[in-house]
Amino acid sequence: MNIMFNNLSKQWDAIKKDINPRLDALFKKSDFIGGKAVGEFEENFARYCGTKYAIGVSNGTDALKLSLAAFKLESPCGVIIPANTFIATALPITYLSDIKFDLVLIDCDEYYQIDVELLELYLKKNRKKWKSCVLIPVHLFGHPSNMKRVLEIAEESDCIVLEDSSQAHGAMVLNKKVGGFGDVSAFSLYPGKNLGAAGDAGVITTNNEELYNKIKSLRNYGSSLKYHYDFKGWNNRLDTIQAIVVDEKLKHLDKWNDMRIEVAKKYDDLLVNNENVITPKTAPYINKQIYHIYAIRVKERDKFQTYLSENNIPTIIHYPIPIEKTKPFNYLEHFNNKKTKQYVDELISLPMHPFLTDDEIEFISGKINAFFK
Ligand SMILES: Cc1ncc(COP(=O)(O)O)c(C=O)c1O
């Protein structure tokens, strides 16, 4: 059995018939930058998320950076992120040399999302320190953050909300897809994401026309009219070839997300009686969890990972080093960061993709249960 952590070639099998003529037309026309497919994907993705606008960009990290750059941030600025996230949530504010900021890490809750109680407490004590403040909830592992509370807290404390939706394309909360809650939402379209390109890519959604126009300009050197520059921007555009790939995959996204949910259910059923394994939980306030990652928690994680690897079961640790222990951020303030510290030593992600077979899931779960006997 050749179990894969993710299986992108099966996605290719599903789209190649439809994508090949579009690629052929692209190469004939050669509008590799800003081609028609970029606008088509933006329109389709905005419709999918239920937002007015979408802007294709170079990757998820740039999506966050462009969003932050588009806000009218005043220094000093607080930037608040969950402690348990990928480093790309933390990095983009550091790229904006004009802004003096404090980056703050808030502990996660049992769903691995930003702990809204701690967030509220923290802001009550500290919001006064800053002239502006951005909250960046991350819908980690495909489980939406508690957006009702995040939006209430943002309102109480006068904060801008930037959703990091990189792991949650199609996940739902408050009967809406993620991407439409924040002032702006940033998505990575990295190949392994639930919606992934054939290389680096990203997309931003918003309902705010002013931010939409500014981000479009910022991704294109700060220019909305050729050779005229309104801002100091970047070259952070989405390639036409990537727009075609994600536009075709978008047609399959809901089906593939539903297949992931079936895989998760099967894992849950097979691991339910194993008291040594904590499977992912679903918060009562969400509508759809799309399992970008299926992360379980176990004690003696390293021994467990070695054992799975010896049985040809690939796993990944998301994330082995908490942000405040990474070299760029080891000075950071964090707030009662207890759960994140514990989870860093216990979390381990099992193979998860839409095409995992029942046999594979049974094999993996059987080996996990045997380990603890
Ligand atoms: C939560 C989160 N934020 C941001 C990013 C950055 O995206 P990218 O790798 O496309 O720059 C990723 C993915 O890699 C991510 O998982």
Tab-separated table of C-alpha atoms and ligand atoms in Angstrom, residues 59-61 64 85-86 88-89 138 164 166-167 188 190 193 201 319, ligand 1:
chain	number	residue	atom	x	y	z
A	59	ASN	CA	0.959	33.674	-2.817
A	60	GLY	CA	-0.724	33.653	0.596
A	61	THR	CA	2.086	35.491	2.386
A	64	LEU	CA	-1.535	39.046	3.906
A	85	THR	CA	-0.196	29.117	13.260
A	86	PHE	CA	2.220	28.943	10.361
A	88	ALA	CA	3.544	33.212	7.307
A	89	THR	CA	0.762	34.733	9.437
A	138	VAL	CA	-6.554	31.981	11.235
A	164	ASP	CA	-6.172	34.264	7.251
A	166	SER	CA	-5.292	29.917	3.793
A	167	GLN	CA	-6.362	26.551	5.215
A	188	SER	CA	-2.959	30.845	0.042
A	190	TYR	CA	-0.178	26.761	-2.410
A	193	LYS	CA	-4.090	23.586	-0.005
A	201	ALA	CA	-0.443	31.549	-5.853
A	319	TYR	CA	3.888	23.014	13.774
B	1	LIG	C1	-2.218	29.732	7.817
B	1	LIG	C2	-1.350	30.114	6.666
B	1	LIG	N1	-1.096	31.410	6.433
B	1	LIG	C3	-0.335	31.796	5.403
B	1	LIG	C4	0.225	30.891	4.540
B	1	LIG	C5	1.146	31.384	3.468
B	1	LIG	O1	0.778	31.024	2.206
B	1	LIG	P1	1.859	30.840	1.031
B	1	LIG	O2	2.657	29.623	1.336
B	1	LIG	O3	1.017	30.701	-0.184
B	1	LIG	O4	2.681	32.082	1.004
B	1	LIG	C6	-0.047	29.516	4.724
B	1	LIG	C7	0.444	28.465	3.818
B	1	LIG	O5	1.453	28.141	3.503
B	1	LIG	C8	-0.827	29.131	5.827
B	1	LIG	O6	-1.087	27.829	6.060
